[in-house]
mmCIF file of C-alpha atoms in Angstrom:
data_model
loop_
_atom_site.group_PDB
_atom_site.id
_atom_site.type_symbol
_atom_site.label_atom_id
_atom_site.label_comp_id
_atom_site.label_asym_id
_atom_site.label_seq_id
_atom_site.Cartn_x
_atom_site.Cartn_y
_atom_site.Cartn_z
ATOM 1 C CA UNK A 25 -5.671 -6.493 -1.891
ATOM 2 C CA UNK A 26 -3.862 -3.262 -2.701
ATOM 3 C CA UNK A 27 -3.296 -2.194 -6.278
ATOM 4 C CA UNK A 28 -5.087 -0.527 -9.176
ATOM 5 C CA UNK A 29 -7.809 1.113 -7.091
ATOM 6 C CA UNK A 30 -9.405 4.502 -7.678
ATOM 7 C CA UNK A 31 -10.552 6.968 -5.073
ATOM 8 C CA UNK A 32 -14.106 8.273 -5.186
ATOM 9 C CA UNK A 33 -14.506 11.838 -6.379
ATOM 10 C CA UNK A 34 -15.874 14.218 -3.757
ATOM 11 C CA UNK A 35 -18.978 16.250 -4.491
ATOM 12 C CA UNK A 36 -18.317 19.943 -5.238
ATOM 13 C CA UNK A 37 -20.388 22.793 -3.818
ATOM 14 C CA UNK A 38 -21.376 26.018 -5.604
ATOM 15 C CA UNK A 39 -23.218 29.177 -4.628
ATOM 16 C CA UNK A 40 -22.570 32.868 -4.073
ATOM 17 C CA UNK A 41 -25.610 34.205 -2.220
ATOM 18 C CA UNK A 42 -24.554 32.688 1.082
ATOM 19 C CA UNK A 43 -20.800 33.181 0.811
ATOM 20 C CA UNK A 44 -20.245 33.820 4.499
ATOM 21 C CA UNK A 45 -22.168 30.733 5.528
ATOM 22 C CA UNK A 46 -20.345 28.629 2.933
ATOM 23 C CA UNK A 47 -16.992 29.886 4.181
ATOM 24 C CA UNK A 48 -17.842 28.837 7.710
ATOM 25 C CA UNK A 49 -19.130 25.490 6.497
ATOM 26 C CA UNK A 50 -15.993 24.989 4.457
ATOM 27 C CA UNK A 51 -13.819 25.408 7.564
ATOM 28 C CA UNK A 52 -15.894 22.794 9.362
ATOM 29 C CA UNK A 53 -15.791 20.423 6.387
ATOM 30 C CA UNK A 54 -12.029 20.772 5.989
ATOM 31 C CA UNK A 55 -11.498 20.202 9.714
ATOM 32 C CA UNK A 56 -13.681 17.106 9.574
ATOM 33 C CA UNK A 57 -11.937 15.849 6.440
ATOM 34 C CA UNK A 58 -8.505 16.190 8.027
ATOM 35 C CA UNK A 59 -9.703 14.278 11.061
ATOM 36 C CA UNK A 60 -11.260 11.605 8.809
ATOM 37 C CA UNK A 61 -8.045 11.127 6.816
ATOM 38 C CA UNK A 62 -5.808 10.992 9.881
ATOM 39 C CA UNK A 63 -8.102 8.383 11.423
ATOM 40 C CA UNK A 64 -8.189 6.340 8.239
ATOM 41 C CA UNK A 65 -11.930 6.782 7.671
ATOM 42 C CA UNK A 66 -14.934 5.268 9.444
ATOM 43 C CA UNK A 67 -13.827 2.251 11.466
ATOM 44 C CA UNK A 68 -17.200 1.410 12.971
ATOM 45 C CA UNK A 69 -17.545 -1.763 10.899
ATOM 46 C CA UNK A 70 -13.867 -2.682 10.654
ATOM 47 C CA UNK A 71 -12.307 -5.489 12.737
ATOM 48 C CA UNK A 72 -9.908 -4.357 15.432
ATOM 49 C CA UNK A 73 -6.236 -5.116 14.997
ATOM 50 C CA UNK A 74 -3.941 -6.357 17.708
ATOM 51 C CA UNK A 75 -2.021 -3.106 17.279
ATOM 52 C CA UNK A 76 -3.866 0.008 18.426
ATOM 53 C CA UNK A 77 -1.847 2.058 15.901
ATOM 54 C CA UNK A 78 -3.612 0.212 13.083
ATOM 55 C CA UNK A 79 -6.777 2.176 13.786
ATOM 56 C CA UNK A 80 -5.272 5.213 12.073
ATOM 57 C CA UNK A 81 -3.380 5.962 8.889
ATOM 58 C CA UNK A 82 0.013 7.395 9.930
ATOM 59 C CA UNK A 83 0.731 10.593 8.088
ATOM 60 C CA UNK A 84 3.535 13.100 8.347
ATOM 61 C CA UNK A 85 3.062 16.799 7.779
ATOM 62 C CA UNK A 86 5.543 16.889 4.927
ATOM 63 C CA UNK A 87 4.238 16.722 1.373
ATOM 64 C CA UNK A 88 6.580 15.764 -1.450
ATOM 65 C CA UNK A 89 6.373 16.826 -5.072
ATOM 66 C CA UNK A 90 3.812 15.246 -7.379
ATOM 67 C CA UNK A 91 5.148 12.992 -10.137
ATOM 68 C CA UNK A 92 3.643 12.302 -13.543
ATOM 69 C CA UNK A 93 5.716 9.141 -14.054
ATOM 70 C CA UNK A 94 7.375 6.351 -12.082
ATOM 71 C CA UNK A 95 10.637 4.517 -12.808
ATOM 72 C CA UNK A 96 10.851 0.817 -13.613
ATOM 73 C CA UNK A 97 9.861 -1.241 -10.577
ATOM 74 C CA UNK A 98 12.398 -3.913 -11.526
ATOM 75 C CA UNK A 99 15.253 -1.416 -11.588
ATOM 76 C CA UNK A 100 14.175 0.674 -8.585
ATOM 77 C CA UNK A 101 14.352 -2.060 -5.941
ATOM 78 C CA UNK A 102 17.958 -2.690 -4.956
ATOM 79 C CA UNK A 103 19.290 -6.028 -6.188
ATOM 80 C CA UNK A 104 20.696 -6.746 -2.735
ATOM 81 C CA UNK A 105 17.213 -6.420 -1.209
ATOM 82 C CA UNK A 106 15.603 -8.650 -3.831
ATOM 83 C CA UNK A 107 18.357 -11.246 -3.436
ATOM 84 C CA UNK A 108 17.932 -11.265 0.343
ATOM 85 C CA UNK A 109 14.144 -11.687 0.251
ATOM 86 C CA UNK A 110 13.966 -14.109 -2.684
ATOM 87 C CA UNK A 111 17.436 -15.609 -3.206
ATOM 88 C CA UNK A 112 17.852 -17.307 -6.548
ATOM 89 C CA UNK A 113 14.383 -16.256 -7.708
ATOM 90 C CA UNK A 114 13.506 -15.529 -11.319
ATOM 91 C CA UNK A 115 12.698 -11.873 -12.012
ATOM 92 C CA UNK A 116 9.946 -10.834 -14.404
ATOM 93 C CA UNK A 117 8.440 -7.497 -15.344
ATOM 94 C CA UNK A 118 4.667 -7.389 -15.587
ATOM 95 C CA UNK A 119 3.970 -5.804 -18.951
ATOM 96 C CA UNK A 120 0.174 -5.698 -18.715
ATOM 97 C CA UNK A 121 -1.060 -2.208 -17.778
ATOM 98 C CA UNK A 122 2.532 -0.982 -17.517
ATOM 99 C CA UNK A 123 2.982 2.647 -18.509
ATOM 100 C CA UNK A 124 4.797 5.790 -17.436
ATOM 101 C CA UNK A 125 2.394 6.006 -14.480
ATOM 102 C CA UNK A 126 2.401 2.302 -13.560
ATOM 103 C CA UNK A 127 5.152 -0.289 -13.254
ATOM 104 C CA UNK A 128 5.274 -3.773 -11.712
ATOM 105 C CA UNK A 129 7.948 -6.403 -11.153
ATOM 106 C CA UNK A 130 7.975 -9.850 -9.535
ATOM 107 C CA UNK A 131 10.552 -12.275 -8.174
ATOM 108 C CA UNK A 132 9.387 -15.900 -7.800
ATOM 109 C CA UNK A 133 10.972 -19.003 -6.299
ATOM 110 C CA UNK A 134 9.017 -22.283 -6.117
ATOM 111 C CA UNK A 135 9.811 -25.592 -4.467
ATOM 112 C CA UNK A 136 9.848 -26.937 -0.940
ATOM 113 C CA UNK A 137 10.892 -23.398 -0.020
ATOM 114 C CA UNK A 138 8.701 -20.833 -1.747
ATOM 115 C CA UNK A 139 9.279 -17.070 -1.935
ATOM 116 C CA UNK A 140 7.326 -14.527 -3.952
ATOM 117 C CA UNK A 141 8.092 -10.819 -4.024
ATOM 118 C CA UNK A 142 6.236 -8.237 -6.088
ATOM 119 C CA UNK A 143 6.616 -4.482 -6.326
ATOM 120 C CA UNK A 144 4.113 -2.072 -7.840
ATOM 121 C CA UNK A 145 4.590 1.673 -8.386
ATOM 122 C CA UNK A 146 1.646 3.930 -9.232
ATOM 123 C CA UNK A 147 1.668 7.663 -9.933
ATOM 124 C CA UNK A 148 -1.904 8.832 -9.395
ATOM 125 C CA UNK A 149 -3.218 11.757 -11.389
ATOM 126 C CA UNK A 150 -5.395 14.654 -10.282
ATOM 127 C CA UNK A 151 -9.103 13.920 -10.686
ATOM 128 C CA UNK A 152 -12.213 16.090 -10.672
ATOM 129 C CA UNK A 153 -10.563 19.134 -9.114
ATOM 130 C CA UNK A 154 -8.722 17.005 -6.521
ATOM 131 C CA UNK A 155 -4.931 17.265 -6.602
ATOM 132 C CA UNK A 156 -2.812 14.234 -7.432
ATOM 133 C CA UNK A 157 -1.511 13.973 -3.855
ATOM 134 C CA UNK A 158 -4.994 14.262 -2.340
ATOM 135 C CA UNK A 159 -6.224 11.595 -4.754
ATOM 136 C CA UNK A 160 -3.384 9.352 -3.577
ATOM 137 C CA UNK A 161 -4.273 10.034 0.077
ATOM 138 C CA UNK A 162 -7.881 8.988 -0.541
ATOM 139 C CA UNK A 163 -6.779 5.893 -2.458
ATOM 140 C CA UNK A 164 -4.315 4.955 0.275
ATOM 141 C CA UNK A 165 -7.035 5.240 2.930
ATOM 142 C CA UNK A 166 -9.425 3.089 0.887
ATOM 143 C CA UNK A 167 -6.814 0.391 0.368
ATOM 144 C CA UNK A 168 -5.809 0.508 4.043
ATOM 145 C CA UNK A 169 -9.370 -0.254 5.111
ATOM 146 C CA UNK A 170 -9.808 -2.950 2.453
ATOM 147 C CA UNK A 171 -6.538 -4.750 3.247
ATOM 148 C CA UNK A 172 -6.944 -4.851 7.006
ATOM 149 C CA UNK A 173 -10.579 -5.913 6.558
ATOM 150 C CA UNK A 174 -9.548 -8.843 4.342
ATOM 151 C CA UNK A 175 -11.433 -7.661 1.260
ATOM 152 C CA UNK A 176 -10.934 -9.771 -1.889
ATOM 153 C CA UNK A 177 -9.018 -12.506 -0.054
ATOM 154 C CA UNK A 178 -9.414 -16.095 -1.235
ATOM 155 C CA UNK A 179 -11.263 -18.630 0.882
ATOM 156 C CA UNK A 180 -9.077 -19.909 3.679
ATOM 157 C CA UNK A 181 -6.856 -16.797 3.767
ATOM 158 C CA UNK A 182 -7.208 -14.788 6.971
ATOM 159 C CA UNK A 183 -5.807 -11.488 8.225
ATOM 160 C CA UNK A 184 -3.645 -12.200 11.261
ATOM 161 C CA UNK A 185 -2.080 -8.804 11.891
ATOM 162 C CA UNK A 186 -2.221 -5.206 10.649
ATOM 163 C CA UNK A 187 -0.542 -2.015 11.745
ATOM 164 C CA UNK A 188 0.196 1.504 10.681
ATOM 165 C CA UNK A 189 3.856 2.328 10.132
ATOM 166 C CA UNK A 190 5.784 5.581 10.471
ATOM 167 C CA UNK A 191 9.030 6.469 8.735
ATOM 168 C CA UNK A 192 8.265 4.879 5.364
ATOM 169 C CA UNK A 193 7.223 7.642 3.005
ATOM 170 C CA UNK A 194 4.452 9.962 4.192
ATOM 171 C CA UNK A 195 1.979 7.189 5.003
ATOM 172 C CA UNK A 196 2.452 3.447 5.334
ATOM 173 C CA UNK A 197 0.907 0.271 6.706
ATOM 174 C CA UNK A 198 1.524 -3.464 6.627
ATOM 175 C CA UNK A 199 -1.011 -6.311 6.729
ATOM 176 C CA UNK A 200 -0.123 -9.970 7.312
ATOM 177 C CA UNK A 201 -2.292 -12.869 6.162
ATOM 178 C CA UNK A 202 -2.017 -16.655 6.319
ATOM 179 C CA UNK A 203 -3.314 -19.302 3.946
ATOM 180 C CA UNK A 204 -3.431 -22.287 6.297
ATOM 181 C CA UNK A 205 -4.213 -24.905 3.642
ATOM 182 C CA UNK A 206 -1.263 -23.851 1.462
ATOM 183 C CA UNK A 207 1.020 -23.042 4.441
ATOM 184 C CA UNK A 208 1.783 -19.608 2.979
ATOM 185 C CA UNK A 209 2.243 -16.404 4.961
ATOM 186 C CA UNK A 210 2.062 -13.074 3.122
ATOM 187 C CA UNK A 211 2.586 -9.427 3.998
ATOM 188 C CA UNK A 212 1.466 -6.474 1.932
ATOM 189 C CA UNK A 213 3.132 -3.152 2.636
ATOM 190 C CA UNK A 214 1.645 -0.023 1.130
ATOM 191 C CA UNK A 215 3.417 3.338 1.305
ATOM 192 C CA UNK A 216 2.649 6.767 -0.114
ATOM 193 C CA UNK A 217 5.113 9.431 -1.185
ATOM 194 C CA UNK A 218 3.223 12.483 -2.466
ATOM 195 C CA UNK A 219 1.036 11.088 -5.285
ATOM 196 C CA UNK A 220 2.992 7.833 -5.691
ATOM 197 C CA UNK A 221 1.848 4.584 -4.080
ATOM 198 C CA UNK A 222 4.456 1.865 -3.485
ATOM 199 C CA UNK A 223 2.899 -1.561 -2.880
ATOM 200 C CA UNK A 224 4.993 -4.593 -1.952
ATOM 201 C CA UNK A 225 3.722 -8.165 -1.548
ATOM 202 C CA UNK A 226 6.075 -10.655 0.100
ATOM 203 C CA UNK A 227 4.986 -14.238 0.739
ATOM 204 C CA UNK A 228 6.280 -17.736 1.211
ATOM 205 C CA UNK A 229 6.507 -20.920 3.189
ATOM 206 C CA UNK A 230 9.064 -23.571 4.105
ATOM 207 C CA UNK A 231 9.044 -27.382 4.040
ATOM 208 C CA UNK A 232 6.051 -27.394 1.700
ATOM 209 C CA UNK A 233 6.798 -30.993 0.711
ATOM 210 C CA UNK A 234 5.842 -31.916 4.278
ATOM 211 C CA UNK A 235 3.326 -30.221 6.591
ATOM 212 C CA UNK A 236 4.622 -26.788 5.666
ATOM 213 C CA UNK A 237 5.430 -23.688 7.724
ATOM 214 C CA UNK A 238 4.075 -20.291 6.598
ATOM 215 C CA UNK A 239 6.457 -17.351 6.456
ATOM 216 C CA UNK A 240 6.105 -15.699 9.864
ATOM 217 C CA UNK A 241 4.480 -12.323 10.443
ATOM 218 C CA UNK A 242 7.806 -10.869 11.567
ATOM 219 C CA UNK A 243 9.750 -12.148 8.552
ATOM 220 C CA UNK A 244 7.087 -11.327 5.966
ATOM 221 C CA UNK A 245 6.232 -7.878 7.361
ATOM 222 C CA UNK A 246 9.840 -6.814 7.867
ATOM 223 C CA UNK A 247 10.686 -8.033 4.365
ATOM 224 C CA UNK A 248 7.841 -6.152 2.692
ATOM 225 C CA UNK A 249 8.528 -2.966 4.664
ATOM 226 C CA UNK A 250 12.251 -3.214 3.946
ATOM 227 C CA UNK A 251 11.569 -3.349 0.217
ATOM 228 C CA UNK A 252 9.113 -0.437 0.430
ATOM 229 C CA UNK A 253 11.612 1.599 2.460
ATOM 230 C CA UNK A 254 14.347 0.916 -0.112
ATOM 231 C CA UNK A 255 12.137 2.116 -2.973
ATOM 232 C CA UNK A 256 11.009 5.234 -1.086
ATOM 233 C CA UNK A 257 14.648 6.175 -0.466
ATOM 234 C CA UNK A 258 15.390 5.799 -4.184
ATOM 235 C CA UNK A 259 12.429 7.970 -5.165
ATOM 236 C CA UNK A 260 13.362 10.622 -2.594
ATOM 237 C CA UNK A 261 16.963 10.735 -3.818
ATOM 238 C CA UNK A 262 15.776 11.429 -7.377
ATOM 239 C CA UNK A 263 13.035 13.924 -6.539
#
């Protein structure tokens, strides 16, 4: 699932003897690259979603300012949002791998009614001549394909829905999965604002001491997107 992934570095071309030809080729390559990004990459081997919009990575024309640091994930998400999604849950900061460029926080509630909420903020750096924002765009596209394709999911966990989302940062999507054996439904929402990726996981189930009812796609997806939208608004207000 989304988190701590790195985009591949593109090959760089050199040469001066055929400058005119290279310039023409560059225009074609850039045009193709823009089309590739807006379509979310090669979908030939990806399963189709119920939502036709999931076949592309939504992307606005606006580009925010790059950041070299992110705020604390625990402090950035509004308390009212965390309390609504995981009422009475214990909050814990994830210290491993936490730095100026990376911050995580989790809210967990266990029992017959389980809720788990996690937020991860990543400020991606420029790599190999690729700007920080373009690196984030490539990473976002890679994670979009991996999440909707069910990569790295445990046995018994299946993707039930996936869709691209507009109006949450500059790019966003949400993927819903269900673990039937554990009666847990989970949504992961991933959003990009310039070179920052905001990833929210929201999962849970009810009546787990009986047969169990997974958190629905509507509840899980709206919850994860609501948290991502709240964080994006905070980042935009402090840009």
